[in-house]
Structure formats: structure tokens, C-alpha cells
PDB file of C-alpha atoms and ligand atoms in Angstrom:
ATOM      1  CA  MET A   1      98.540 147.390 106.292  1.00 83.00           C
ATOM      2  CA  LYS A   2     100.422 144.161 106.884  1.00 89.00           C
ATOM      3  CA  LEU A   3     103.004 144.322 109.665  1.00 94.00           C
ATOM      4  CA  GLU A   4     105.710 141.793 110.340  1.00 95.00           C
ATOM      5  CA  ASN A   5     106.894 141.001 113.868  1.00 96.00           C
ATOM      6  CA  LEU A   6     110.615 141.367 114.398  1.00 96.00           C
ATOM      7  CA  ASN A   7     112.026 138.440 116.327  1.00 96.00           C
ATOM      8  CA  GLN A   8     115.689 139.376 116.017  1.00 97.00           C
ATOM      9  CA  CYS A   9     117.738 142.575 116.098  1.00 98.00           C
ATOM     10  CA  PRO A  10     117.430 144.257 112.676  1.00 98.00           C
ATOM     11  CA  ILE A  11     121.078 145.390 112.840  1.00 98.00           C
ATOM     12  CA  CYS A  12     123.186 142.633 114.453  1.00 98.00           C
ATOM     13  CA  ASN A  13     120.642 139.779 114.067  1.00 98.00           C
ATOM     14  CA  SER A  14     120.955 138.775 117.732  1.00 98.00           C
ATOM     15  CA  ILE A  15     117.929 136.992 119.154  1.00 98.00           C
ATOM     16  CA  LYS A  16     118.683 138.473 122.584  1.00 98.00           C
ATOM     17  CA  ILE A  17     116.043 141.172 122.248  1.00 98.00           C
ATOM     18  CA  PHE A  18     113.568 142.292 124.884  1.00 97.00           C
ATOM     19  CA  LYS A  19     110.597 144.590 125.260  1.00 98.00           C
ATOM     20  CA  VAL A  20     111.360 147.937 126.950  1.00 98.00           C
ATOM     21  CA  ASN A  21     107.682 148.887 127.134  1.00 97.00           C
ATOM     22  CA  ASN A  22     104.516 149.436 125.134  1.00 98.00           C
ATOM     23  CA  ILE A  23     104.395 152.613 123.026  1.00 97.00           C
ATOM     24  CA  LYS A  24     101.364 154.771 123.627  1.00 94.00           C
ATOM     25  CA  SER A  25     100.968 156.729 120.416  1.00 91.00           C
ATOM     26  CA  LYS A  26      98.850 159.858 120.016  1.00 87.00           C
ATOM     27  CA  ILE A  27      98.072 158.821 116.431  1.00 87.00           C
ATOM     28  CA  LYS A  28      94.581 157.312 116.377  1.00 86.00           C
ATOM     29  CA  ASP A  29      95.381 154.496 113.961  1.00 85.00           C
ATOM     30  CA  VAL A  30      98.524 153.507 115.858  1.00 89.00           C
ATOM     31  CA  LYS A  31      97.476 153.715 119.521  1.00 91.00           C
ATOM     32  CA  ASP A  32      99.221 150.877 121.398  1.00 94.00           C
ATOM     33  CA  ALA A  33     100.008 148.607 118.445  1.00 94.00           C
ATOM     34  CA  PHE A  34     103.797 148.749 118.901  1.00 97.00           C
ATOM     35  CA  ASP A  35     106.270 147.826 121.605  1.00 98.00           C
ATOM     36  CA  LEU A  36     109.631 149.505 122.058  1.00 98.00           C
ATOM     37  CA  MET A  37     112.317 146.805 121.757  1.00 98.00           C
ATOM     38  CA  LYS A  38     115.995 146.713 122.678  1.00 98.00           C
ATOM     39  CA  CYS A  39     118.845 144.468 121.557  1.00 98.00           C
ATOM     40  CA  GLN A  40     120.961 143.254 124.443  1.00 98.00           C
ATOM     41  CA  ASP A  41     124.020 142.741 122.240  1.00 98.00           C
ATOM     42  CA  CYS A  42     124.309 145.986 120.261  1.00 98.00           C
ATOM     43  CA  LEU A  43     121.954 148.223 122.348  1.00 98.00           C
ATOM     44  CA  HIS A  44     119.944 149.148 119.249  1.00 98.00           C
ATOM     45  CA  ARG A  45     116.297 150.062 119.923  1.00 98.00           C
ATOM     46  CA  PHE A  46     113.487 149.524 117.430  1.00 98.00           C
ATOM     47  CA  ILE A  47     109.739 149.096 117.146  1.00 98.00           C
ATOM     48  CA  SER A  48     108.339 145.589 117.425  1.00 98.00           C
ATOM     49  CA  LYS A  49     106.550 145.410 114.058  1.00 96.00           C
ATOM     50  CA  ILE A  50     107.463 146.720 110.628  1.00 95.00           C
ATOM     51  CA  PRO A  51     105.655 147.140 107.301  1.00 93.00           C
ATOM     52  CA  ASN A  52     107.492 146.408 104.051  1.00 94.00           C
ATOM     53  CA  GLN A  53     109.431 149.278 102.479  1.00 93.00           C
ATOM     54  CA  ILE A  54     107.129 149.515  99.438  1.00 93.00           C
ATOM     55  CA  GLU A  55     104.051 150.084 101.611  1.00 94.00           C
ATOM     56  CA  LEU A  56     106.006 152.481 103.804  1.00 94.00           C
ATOM     57  CA  ASN A  57     107.109 154.460 100.717  1.00 92.00           C
ATOM     58  CA  LYS A  58     103.453 154.818  99.723  1.00 92.00           C
ATOM     59  CA  LEU A  59     102.703 156.423 103.094  1.00 92.00           C
ATOM     60  CA  TYR A  60     105.525 158.935 102.555  1.00 90.00           C
ATOM     61  CA  GLU A  61     104.399 159.609  99.014  1.00 88.00           C
ATOM     62  CA  ILE A  62     101.013 160.823 100.206  1.00 88.00           C
ATOM     63  CA  ASP A  63     102.453 162.419 103.354  1.00 85.00           C
ATOM     64  CA  SER A  64     100.301 160.212 105.579  1.00 88.00           C
ATOM     65  CA  PRO A  65      99.831 161.302 109.213  1.00 85.00           C
ATOM     66  CA  LEU A  66     101.056 157.801 110.119  1.00 89.00           C
ATOM     67  CA  VAL A  67     104.568 158.852 109.149  1.00 90.00           C
ATOM     68  CA  PHE A  68     104.337 162.607 109.637  1.00 78.00           C
ATOM     69  CA  GLY A  69     102.935 164.064 112.826  1.00 63.00           C
ATOM     70  CA  GLY A  70     100.545 166.165 110.755  1.00 64.00           C
ATOM     71  CA  THR A  71     101.035 168.991 113.247  1.00 73.00           C
ATOM     72  CA  ASN A  72     100.175 172.545 112.221  1.00 79.00           C
ATOM     73  CA  TYR A  73     103.872 173.355 112.172  1.00 80.00           C
ATOM     74  CA  GLU A  74     104.581 170.562 109.677  1.00 78.00           C
ATOM     75  CA  LEU A  75     101.557 171.428 107.513  1.00 80.00           C
ATOM     76  CA  ASN A  76     102.630 175.085 107.401  1.00 84.00           C
ATOM     77  CA  GLN A  77     106.155 174.121 106.434  1.00 82.00           C
ATOM     78  CA  LYS A  78     104.772 172.026 103.599  1.00 83.00           C
ATOM     79  CA  LYS A  79     102.437 174.813 102.447  1.00 85.00           C
ATOM     80  CA  ASN A  80     105.283 177.340 102.406  1.00 85.00           C
ATOM     81  CA  PHE A  81     107.521 174.925 100.562  1.00 85.00           C
ATOM     82  CA  ILE A  82     104.944 174.367  97.811  1.00 85.00           C
ATOM     83  CA  LYS A  83     104.265 178.101  97.542  1.00 84.00           C
ATOM     84  CA  ASN A  84     107.908 179.132  97.346  1.00 81.00           C
ATOM     85  CA  ASN A  85     110.216 178.470  94.436  1.00 81.00           C
ATOM     86  CA  PHE A  86     113.621 176.842  94.759  1.00 86.00           C
ATOM     87  CA  GLU A  87     115.105 180.385  94.750  1.00 87.00           C
ATOM     88  CA  ASN A  88     113.341 181.153  98.029  1.00 89.00           C
ATOM     89  CA  ILE A  89     114.687 178.188  99.999  1.00 91.00           C
ATOM     90  CA  GLU A  90     117.005 179.468 102.696  1.00 93.00           C
ATOM     91  CA  PRO A  91     120.462 177.832 102.539  1.00 95.00           C
ATOM     92  CA  GLN A  92     122.419 176.648 105.604  1.00 96.00           C
ATOM     93  CA  PHE A  93     126.008 177.736 104.984  1.00 96.00           C
ATOM     94  CA  ASN A  94     126.893 177.147 108.648  1.00 96.00           C
ATOM     95  CA  HIS A  95     125.802 173.470 108.590  1.00 96.00           C
ATOM     96  CA  TRP A  96     128.297 171.293 110.517  1.00 96.00           C
ATOM     97  CA  ILE A  97     128.938 168.971 107.592  1.00 97.00           C
ATOM     98  CA  PHE A  98     130.953 171.673 105.800  1.00 97.00           C
ATOM     99  CA  ASP A  99     133.510 171.506 108.643  1.00 96.00           C
ATOM    100  CA  TYR A 100     134.400 168.017 107.384  1.00 97.00           C
ATOM    101  CA  ILE A 101     134.467 168.571 103.620  1.00 96.00           C
ATOM    102  CA  ASP A 102     137.748 169.804 102.198  1.00 93.00           C
ATOM    103  CA  GLN A 103     136.985 169.857  98.477  1.00 92.00           C
ATOM    104  CA  ASN A 104     135.273 172.939  97.058  1.00 92.00           C
ATOM    105  CA  GLN A 105     133.066 171.234  94.508  1.00 95.00           C
ATOM    106  CA  GLY A 106     132.057 167.765  93.343  1.00 97.00           C
ATOM    107  CA  SER A 107     128.983 165.594  93.185  1.00 98.00           C
ATOM    108  CA  TYR A 108     126.549 165.502  96.063  1.00 98.00           C
ATOM    109  CA  LEU A 109     123.768 163.029  96.801  1.00 98.00           C
ATOM    110  CA  GLU A 110     121.208 163.554  99.538  1.00 98.00           C
ATOM    111  CA  LEU A 111     118.797 160.958 100.891  1.00 97.00           C
ATOM    112  CA  GLY A 112     115.520 162.483 102.018  1.00 94.00           C
ATOM    113  CA  PRO A 113     116.427 166.144 101.380  1.00 94.00           C
ATOM    114  CA  GLY A 114     112.974 167.095 102.710  1.00 87.00           C
ATOM    115  CA  LEU A 115     112.637 170.865 102.620  1.00 88.00           C
ATOM    116  CA  CYS A 116     115.942 171.004 100.714  1.00 93.00           C
ATOM    117  CA  ARG A 117     117.851 173.591 102.755  1.00 94.00           C
ATOM    118  CA  LEU A 118     121.118 171.628 102.808  1.00 97.00           C
ATOM    119  CA  TYR A 119     120.547 170.555  99.205  1.00 97.00           C
ATOM    120  CA  LYS A 120     120.161 174.194  98.185  1.00 96.00           C
ATOM    121  CA  THR A 121     123.403 175.068  99.994  1.00 97.00           C
ATOM    122  CA  PHE A 122     125.410 172.503  98.024  1.00 97.00           C
ATOM    123  CA  TYR A 123     123.719 173.748  94.856  1.00 96.00           C
ATOM    124  CA  LEU A 124     124.728 177.352  95.590  1.00 96.00           C
ATOM    125  CA  LYS A 125     128.296 176.248  96.273  1.00 97.00           C
ATOM    126  CA  GLY A 126     128.373 174.859  92.728  1.00 97.00           C
ATOM    127  CA  TRP A 127     128.101 171.142  93.481  1.00 98.00           C
ATOM    128  CA  LYS A 128     126.334 168.765  91.102  1.00 97.00           C
ATOM    129  CA  CYS A 129     123.303 167.770  93.203  1.00 97.00           C
ATOM    130  CA  GLN A 130     121.101 164.690  93.233  1.00 97.00           C
ATOM    131  CA  GLY A 131     118.487 163.667  95.786  1.00 97.00           C
ATOM    132  CA  LEU A 132     116.343 160.675  96.625  1.00 96.00           C
ATOM    133  CA  GLU A 133     112.942 161.593  98.057  1.00 93.00           C
ATOM    134  CA  GLN A 134     109.573 159.809  98.292  1.00 87.00           C
ATOM    135  CA  ARG A 135     107.314 162.725  99.156  1.00 85.00           C
ATOM    136  CA  SER A 136     105.536 163.804  95.973  1.00 82.00           C
ATOM    137  CA  PHE A 137     105.279 167.517  96.734  1.00 82.00           C
ATOM    138  CA  ILE A 138     109.074 167.882  96.600  1.00 83.00           C
ATOM    139  CA  LYS A 139     109.728 168.543  92.939  1.00 83.00           C
ATOM    140  CA  ILE A 140     113.168 170.013  92.418  1.00 87.00           C
ATOM    141  CA  ASN A 141     115.852 169.531  89.780  1.00 89.00           C
ATOM    142  CA  GLY A 142     117.960 166.449  90.438  1.00 94.00           C
ATOM    143  CA  ILE A 143     115.512 164.836  92.857  1.00 94.00           C
ATOM    144  CA  LYS A 144     114.414 161.300  92.015  1.00 94.00           C
ATOM    145  CA  LYS A 145     112.157 158.692  93.590  1.00 92.00           C
ATOM    146  CA  ASP A 146     114.053 155.613  92.429  1.00 93.00           C
ATOM    147  CA  ILE A 147     117.675 154.926  93.341  1.00 94.00           C
ATOM    148  CA  LYS A 148     118.175 153.367  89.887  1.00 94.00           C
ATOM    149  CA  ASP A 149     117.954 156.895  88.423  1.00 96.00           C
ATOM    150  CA  ILE A 150     120.795 158.182  90.614  1.00 97.00           C
ATOM    151  CA  GLU A 151     124.174 158.580  88.888  1.00 96.00           C
ATOM    152  CA  ASN A 152     127.292 156.895  90.297  1.00 96.00           C
ATOM    153  CA  ASN A 153     130.597 158.282  91.587  1.00 96.00           C
ATOM    154  CA  ASN A 154     129.358 160.770  94.164  1.00 98.00           C
ATOM    155  CA  ASP A 155     131.935 162.469  96.405  1.00 98.00           C
ATOM    156  CA  VAL A 156     129.630 163.256  99.295  1.00 98.00           C
ATOM    157  CA  VAL A 157     126.386 161.669 100.499  1.00 98.00           C
ATOM    158  CA  ALA A 158     124.197 162.966 103.324  1.00 98.00           C
ATOM    159  CA  ALA A 159     121.285 161.269 105.067  1.00 98.00           C
ATOM    160  CA  ILE A 160     120.275 163.705 107.798  1.00 97.00           C
ATOM    161  CA  ASP A 161     117.590 162.219 110.070  1.00 95.00           C
ATOM    162  CA  VAL A 162     116.697 159.623 107.458  1.00 96.00           C
ATOM    163  CA  LEU A 163     117.875 156.119 108.415  1.00 98.00           C
ATOM    164  CA  GLU A 164     115.566 155.921 111.443  1.00 97.00           C
ATOM    165  CA  HIS A 165     112.623 156.077 108.998  1.00 96.00           C
ATOM    166  CA  LEU A 166     113.664 153.079 106.891  1.00 96.00           C
ATOM    167  CA  VAL A 167     112.704 149.430 107.312  1.00 97.00           C
ATOM    168  CA  ASP A 168     116.232 148.224 106.467  1.00 97.00           C
ATOM    169  CA  PRO A 169     118.931 150.894 106.885  1.00 98.00           C
ATOM    170  CA  ILE A 170     121.747 148.406 106.127  1.00 98.00           C
ATOM    171  CA  GLU A 171     120.262 147.565 102.751  1.00 97.00           C
ATOM    172  CA  MET A 172     119.929 151.261 101.905  1.00 97.00           C
ATOM    173  CA  LEU A 173     123.535 151.951 102.958  1.00 98.00           C
ATOM    174  CA  LYS A 174     124.703 149.113 100.707  1.00 98.00           C
ATOM    175  CA  LYS A 175     122.773 150.521  97.737  1.00 97.00           C
ATOM    176  CA  ILE A 176     124.172 153.985  98.426  1.00 97.00           C
ATOM    177  CA  ASN A 177     127.660 152.516  98.706  1.00 97.00           C
ATOM    178  CA  SER A 178     127.531 151.602  95.014  1.00 97.00           C
ATOM    179  CA  LYS A 179     126.739 155.238  94.195  1.00 97.00           C
ATOM    180  CA  ILE A 180     129.817 156.663  95.996  1.00 97.00           C
ATOM    181  CA  LYS A 181     133.364 157.045  94.751  1.00 96.00           C
ATOM    182  CA  LYS A 182     135.968 155.004  96.599  1.00 93.00           C
ATOM    183  CA  GLY A 183     137.070 157.153  99.531  1.00 92.00           C
ATOM    184  CA  GLY A 184     133.913 159.286  99.252  1.00 96.00           C
ATOM    185  CA  LYS A 185     132.250 160.373 102.481  1.00 97.00           C
ATOM    186  CA  ILE A 186     128.811 159.739 103.955  1.00 98.00           C
ATOM    187  CA  PHE A 187     127.250 161.925 106.669  1.00 98.00           C
ATOM    188  CA  LEU A 188     124.496 160.548 108.887  1.00 98.00           C
ATOM    189  CA  THR A 189     122.412 161.711 111.820  1.00 98.00           C
ATOM    190  CA  TYR A 190     119.731 159.849 113.763  1.00 98.00           C
ATOM    191  CA  PRO A 191     118.301 159.331 117.282  1.00 98.00           C
ATOM    192  CA  HIS A 192     120.701 157.919 119.899  1.00 98.00           C
ATOM    193  CA  SER A 193     119.369 154.893 121.825  1.00 98.00           C
ATOM    194  CA  GLU A 194     121.954 155.114 124.628  1.00 98.00           C
ATOM    195  CA  SER A 195     121.259 158.772 125.477  1.00 98.00           C
ATOM    196  CA  PHE A 196     119.878 159.745 128.891  1.00 98.00           C
ATOM    197  CA  LYS A 197     116.601 160.854 127.317  1.00 98.00           C
ATOM    198  CA  SER A 198     116.144 157.492 125.594  1.00 98.00           C
ATOM    199  CA  LYS A 199     117.029 155.483 128.703  1.00 98.00           C
ATOM    200  CA  ILE A 200     115.027 157.560 131.188  1.00 97.00           C
ATOM    201  CA  LEU A 201     111.968 158.408 129.098  1.00 97.00           C
ATOM    202  CA  LYS A 202     111.680 155.103 127.197  1.00 97.00           C
ATOM    203  CA  ASP A 203     108.568 155.316 124.956  1.00 96.00           C
ATOM    204  CA  ARG A 204     107.883 158.885 126.179  1.00 95.00           C
ATOM    205  CA  TRP A 205     111.113 160.085 124.498  1.00 96.00           C
ATOM    206  CA  SER A 206     109.946 162.438 121.726  1.00 93.00           C
ATOM    207  CA  MET A 207     111.918 160.429 119.148  1.00 96.00           C
ATOM    208  CA  VAL A 208     109.749 157.352 119.723  1.00 96.00           C
ATOM    209  CA  SER A 209     106.954 157.834 117.202  1.00 92.00           C
ATOM    210  CA  PRO A 210     105.816 154.881 115.101  1.00 93.00           C
ATOM    211  CA  LEU A 211     105.451 154.604 112.186  1.00 93.00           C
ATOM    212  CA  ALA A 212     107.726 157.553 111.437  1.00 93.00           C
ATOM    213  CA  HIS A 213     110.703 156.302 113.455  1.00 96.00           C
ATOM    214  CA  ILE A 214     111.535 152.610 113.316  1.00 97.00           C
ATOM    215  CA  HIS A 215     115.167 152.636 114.556  1.00 98.00           C
ATOM    216  CA  TYR A 216     117.149 154.221 117.413  1.00 98.00           C
ATOM    217  CA  PHE A 217     120.884 153.632 117.016  1.00 98.00           C
ATOM    218  CA  SER A 218     123.661 153.076 119.546  1.00 98.00           C
ATOM    219  CA  LYS A 219     127.348 153.664 118.826  1.00 98.00           C
ATOM    220  CA  LYS A 220     127.738 149.889 118.724  1.00 98.00           C
ATOM    221  CA  SER A 221     124.857 149.277 116.303  1.00 98.00           C
ATOM    222  CA  THR A 222     126.240 152.123 114.147  1.00 98.00           C
ATOM    223  CA  LYS A 223     129.609 150.372 113.914  1.00 98.00           C
ATOM    224  CA  ILE A 224     128.025 147.018 113.021  1.00 98.00           C
ATOM    225  CA  MET A 225     125.717 148.580 110.422  1.00 98.00           C
ATOM    226  CA  LEU A 226     128.462 150.545 108.655  1.00 98.00           C
ATOM    227  CA  GLU A 227     130.882 147.611 108.713  1.00 98.00           C
ATOM    228  CA  LYS A 228     128.222 145.391 107.075  1.00 98.00           C
ATOM    229  CA  ALA A 229     127.514 148.026 104.415  1.00 98.00           C
ATOM    230  CA  GLY A 230     131.203 148.539 103.476  1.00 97.00           C
ATOM    231  CA  TYR A 231     132.207 151.767 105.217  1.00 98.00           C
ATOM    232  CA  LYS A 232     134.971 152.805 107.629  1.00 98.00           C
ATOM    233  CA  ILE A 233     133.867 155.134 110.433  1.00 98.00           C
ATOM    234  CA  LEU A 234     135.786 158.424 110.720  1.00 98.00           C
ATOM    235  CA  VAL A 235     133.704 160.249 113.354  1.00 98.00           C
ATOM    236  CA  ILE A 236     130.914 159.131 115.647  1.00 98.00           C
ATOM    237  CA  LYS A 237     129.596 161.354 118.400  1.00 97.00           C
ATOM    238  CA  ASP A 238     126.440 162.250 120.236  1.00 98.00           C
ATOM    239  CA  TYR A 239     124.941 165.728 120.176  1.00 97.00           C
ATOM    240  CA  SER A 240     121.914 167.521 121.569  1.00 97.00           C
ATOM    241  CA  PHE A 241     119.246 169.792 120.116  1.00 95.00           C
ATOM    242  CA  VAL A 242     119.358 171.685 123.446  1.00 95.00           C
ATOM    243  CA  GLU A 243     121.213 174.984 123.153  1.00 93.00           C
ATOM    244  CA  LEU A 244     123.329 175.862 126.173  1.00 94.00           C
ATOM    245  CA  ARG A 245     122.652 179.588 125.840  1.00 94.00           C
ATOM    246  CA  ARG A 246     118.881 179.063 125.761  1.00 93.00           C
ATOM    247  CA  LEU A 247     119.057 176.666 128.684  1.00 94.00           C
ATOM    248  CA  ILE A 248     120.915 179.245 130.790  1.00 94.00           C
ATOM    249  CA  ARG A 249     118.470 181.981 129.790  1.00 94.00           C
ATOM    250  CA  ASN A 250     115.488 179.802 130.742  1.00 91.00           C
ATOM    251  CA  SER A 251     117.119 178.781 134.033  1.00 92.00           C
ATOM    252  CA  ILE A 252     117.559 182.437 135.004  1.00 94.00           C
ATOM    253  CA  LYS A 253     113.851 183.018 134.394  1.00 94.00           C
ATOM    254  CA  LEU A 254     112.867 179.851 136.260  1.00 93.00           C
ATOM    255  CA  PRO A 255     112.249 181.430 139.722  1.00 93.00           C
ATOM    256  CA  ILE A 256     109.772 183.887 138.162  1.00 94.00           C
ATOM    257  CA  PHE A 257     107.863 181.063 136.472  1.00 93.00           C
ATOM    258  CA  ILE A 258     107.845 179.048 139.688  1.00 94.00           C
ATOM    259  CA  LEU A 259     106.494 182.026 141.621  1.00 94.00           C
ATOM    260  CA  LYS A 260     103.705 182.344 139.055  1.00 95.00           C
ATOM    261  CA  ASP A 261     102.963 178.609 139.377  1.00 94.00           C
ATOM    262  CA  ILE A 262     102.798 178.941 143.187  1.00 94.00           C
ATOM    263  CA  LEU A 263     100.365 181.851 142.904  1.00 94.00           C
ATOM    264  CA  LYS A 264      98.202 179.737 140.611  1.00 94.00           C
ATOM    265  CA  LEU A 265      98.618 176.733 142.973  1.00 93.00           C
ATOM    266  CA  ASN A 266      99.859 174.785 139.958  1.00 93.00           C
ATOM    267  CA  PHE A 267     102.370 172.567 141.757  1.00 93.00           C
ATOM    268  CA  LYS A 268     102.379 169.911 139.071  1.00 94.00           C
ATOM    269  CA  ASN A 269     103.810 172.458 136.667  1.00 94.00           C
ATOM    270  CA  ILE A 270     106.713 173.164 139.011  1.00 94.00           C
ATOM    271  CA  TYR A 271     107.505 169.487 139.069  1.00 94.00           C
ATOM    272  CA  TYR A 272     107.475 169.308 135.242  1.00 94.00           C
ATOM    273  CA  ARG A 273     109.699 172.379 134.970  1.00 94.00           C
ATOM    274  CA  PHE A 274     112.369 170.743 137.131  1.00 94.00           C
ATOM    275  CA  ILE A 275     112.149 167.452 135.251  1.00 95.00           C
ATOM    276  CA  GLU A 276     112.519 169.276 131.944  1.00 94.00           C
ATOM    277  CA  LEU A 277     115.506 171.272 133.191  1.00 95.00           C
ATOM    278  CA  PHE A 278     117.146 168.137 134.565  1.00 96.00           C
ATOM    279  CA  LEU A 279     116.624 166.205 131.299  1.00 96.00           C
ATOM    280  CA  ASN A 280     117.965 169.079 129.219  1.00 96.00           C
ATOM    281  CA  ILE A 281     121.136 169.257 131.340  1.00 96.00           C
ATOM    282  CA  LEU A 282     121.579 165.503 130.954  1.00 97.00           C
ATOM    283  CA  ASP A 283     121.041 165.843 127.212  1.00 97.00           C
ATOM    284  CA  LEU A 284     123.960 168.265 126.986  1.00 97.00           C
ATOM    285  CA  ILE A 285     126.140 165.599 128.622  1.00 97.00           C
ATOM    286  CA  ASN A 286     124.974 162.622 126.521  1.00 97.00           C
ATOM    287  CA  GLY A 287     122.879 163.949 123.624  1.00 98.00           C
ATOM    288  CA  ASP A 288     119.891 162.145 122.172  1.00 98.00           C
ATOM    289  CA  GLN A 289     121.206 162.388 118.588  1.00 98.00           C
ATOM    290  CA  LEU A 290     124.203 160.792 116.883  1.00 98.00           C
ATOM    291  CA  LYS A 291     126.278 162.255 114.081  1.00 98.00           C
ATOM    292  CA  VAL A 292     128.399 159.909 112.026  1.00 98.00           C
ATOM    293  CA  ILE A 293     130.925 160.413 109.258  1.00 98.00           C
ATOM    294  CA  ALA A 294     132.202 157.404 107.333  1.00 98.00           C
ATOM    295  CA  LYS A 295     134.291 156.673 104.279  1.00 97.00           C
ATOM    296  CA  LYS A 296     133.575 154.150 101.545  1.00 97.00           C
ATOM    297  CA  LYS A 297     136.119 151.326 101.839  1.00 94.00           C
TER     298      LYS A 297
HETATM  299 ZN1  LIG B   1     121.631 144.085 117.919  1.00 89.06          ZN
END
């Protein structure tokens, strides 16, 4: 596959970019081919080389391990999805995006609906649903591969954990913009480059995984990207996948685990347990994900 070196920031176009470090990938075909880069102006992080979007789409189409971890968990999820019908997909009525939608019904467009849980929820609520998805095994009513087949005038668009996978997120946001009603809302989530986990762990941050993730956004790069694509930001905040309740529960059990480690003379493990606890506490303060809500101008 042909890869192009990036010599400027893909979001703000600044040439003040520098290498954070080399990415050591567990994927055999990737290994150490990519560097983790950072833009000094907008604090966006990105991988040093990118394919073109057409070639990248092909990898998604066949579910290549280059873009999907290919872990047993992911393979099982895929198997279950293919086996089950649309009726068996579990909806997510408590998804946070419903806290920000005041209309009861309308037209909904989702980028990369994946296993379609949110998509199914909108469907059950009576919304007219359309989706844009490259992976071939996802065959559900309303889901298309080409944006040209998507109808205009949507009220709500969601791209949950999607933009970090694209070569050019600004271009995609512009295309989507033409599919939204004026005043319609877009909901986005993606990895947060200015989080503690990103800054401390660098390429060891679990979000850094070429060729699946290409971009890691800051609040500043988010603002620049959405401004360029014709949106006005309504909400932008960081959040964490760490659950406070689980963290407290695990912390209470920690002395028992440490005692076990001591008995096994596994001191390295004790060290890792403290690091993990420390990082999870930091993540609750400045989460490694961003959620963004914006309005079409
Ligand atoms: Zn930049």
C-alpha cells in the first residue's frame, strides 16, 4: 500500500509539527512504520504517514486486521452480529446523545454505525434512519456505502468514534454538512490528544493504533476543524471510559491483590497496579475522549 508522508498538520495546516515518538505496533505488517506526530499550533496528534481514503476504505470493506485489532472479542462481536437479525440488536435508550435532542422524531444519519446499537435506538423511536458504513458484513435497511446515496435534510447526524479513522475528517464533515438541515445537529466523539493518558503514555496510549486511528483531536483542533467545515460548536468536553464506581470497587480490593503479588514475589505487578490506578484517576480528571455537539451554520 502506498503511504504519503504528512509534512503539515492535517487540521490547521501548520508546518510546526514534531515527532512525539515512534509507534511500536503489535500488528505484524505495521511494526514500527509510523511515528506519532504533534502539531505545536493546534495540539492535534496524528500518525506520520497516511494511505489514500479509497485504499483505506478497501481495508474496512474486508475488515482487515490492519484497521481492526482482529482480537477474539472483535471477531466474536462480528460473528454474533452476522448471526443475529436486526430485531436482536440491543438498543441504547440511555445513550447521552438523547439528553441533547429535543425533537421526538425526524431524520437521522449515522456515520460508521458499526454494530448498529444507536442506529437501532433511533429506529425504534420512529426516526427515519440512514447510515454510511464501509464494512460489508453490515447489511441493514438504510445503510449505504456511498455518501451520494444519502438523502439530504437530516435533523441529526452522529459520528461516534469515527473521525479518528478517516484520512481527511474536515472533508467528510463538509460533505456531511450538505446532508444536514440548517440548524441541524451533529454529535461527535473521538480520542482526546490533550488528555493525561495521551500526554503521559504517548504511543503506549491504547488509542494509538495505526492504521485504525489516524487522528487524536484537541479542543483547539476540534474548533478549527468544525469552523472550516461550516459548523458552530455548542458543547465540547472531555470524558473518560473509566467508571468511578468500578474504580472505587477495585481500589478497595487492591490491598488483597498486592498481598497476593507479595506472596508470589511478583513486585513488577504491584508497580503496574499503582500506575494503572494513578492513570485511571487522572483520566477521570481529564478524560482521554472528547464529545462534541455542533450546529450547522
Ligand atoms: Zn495543527
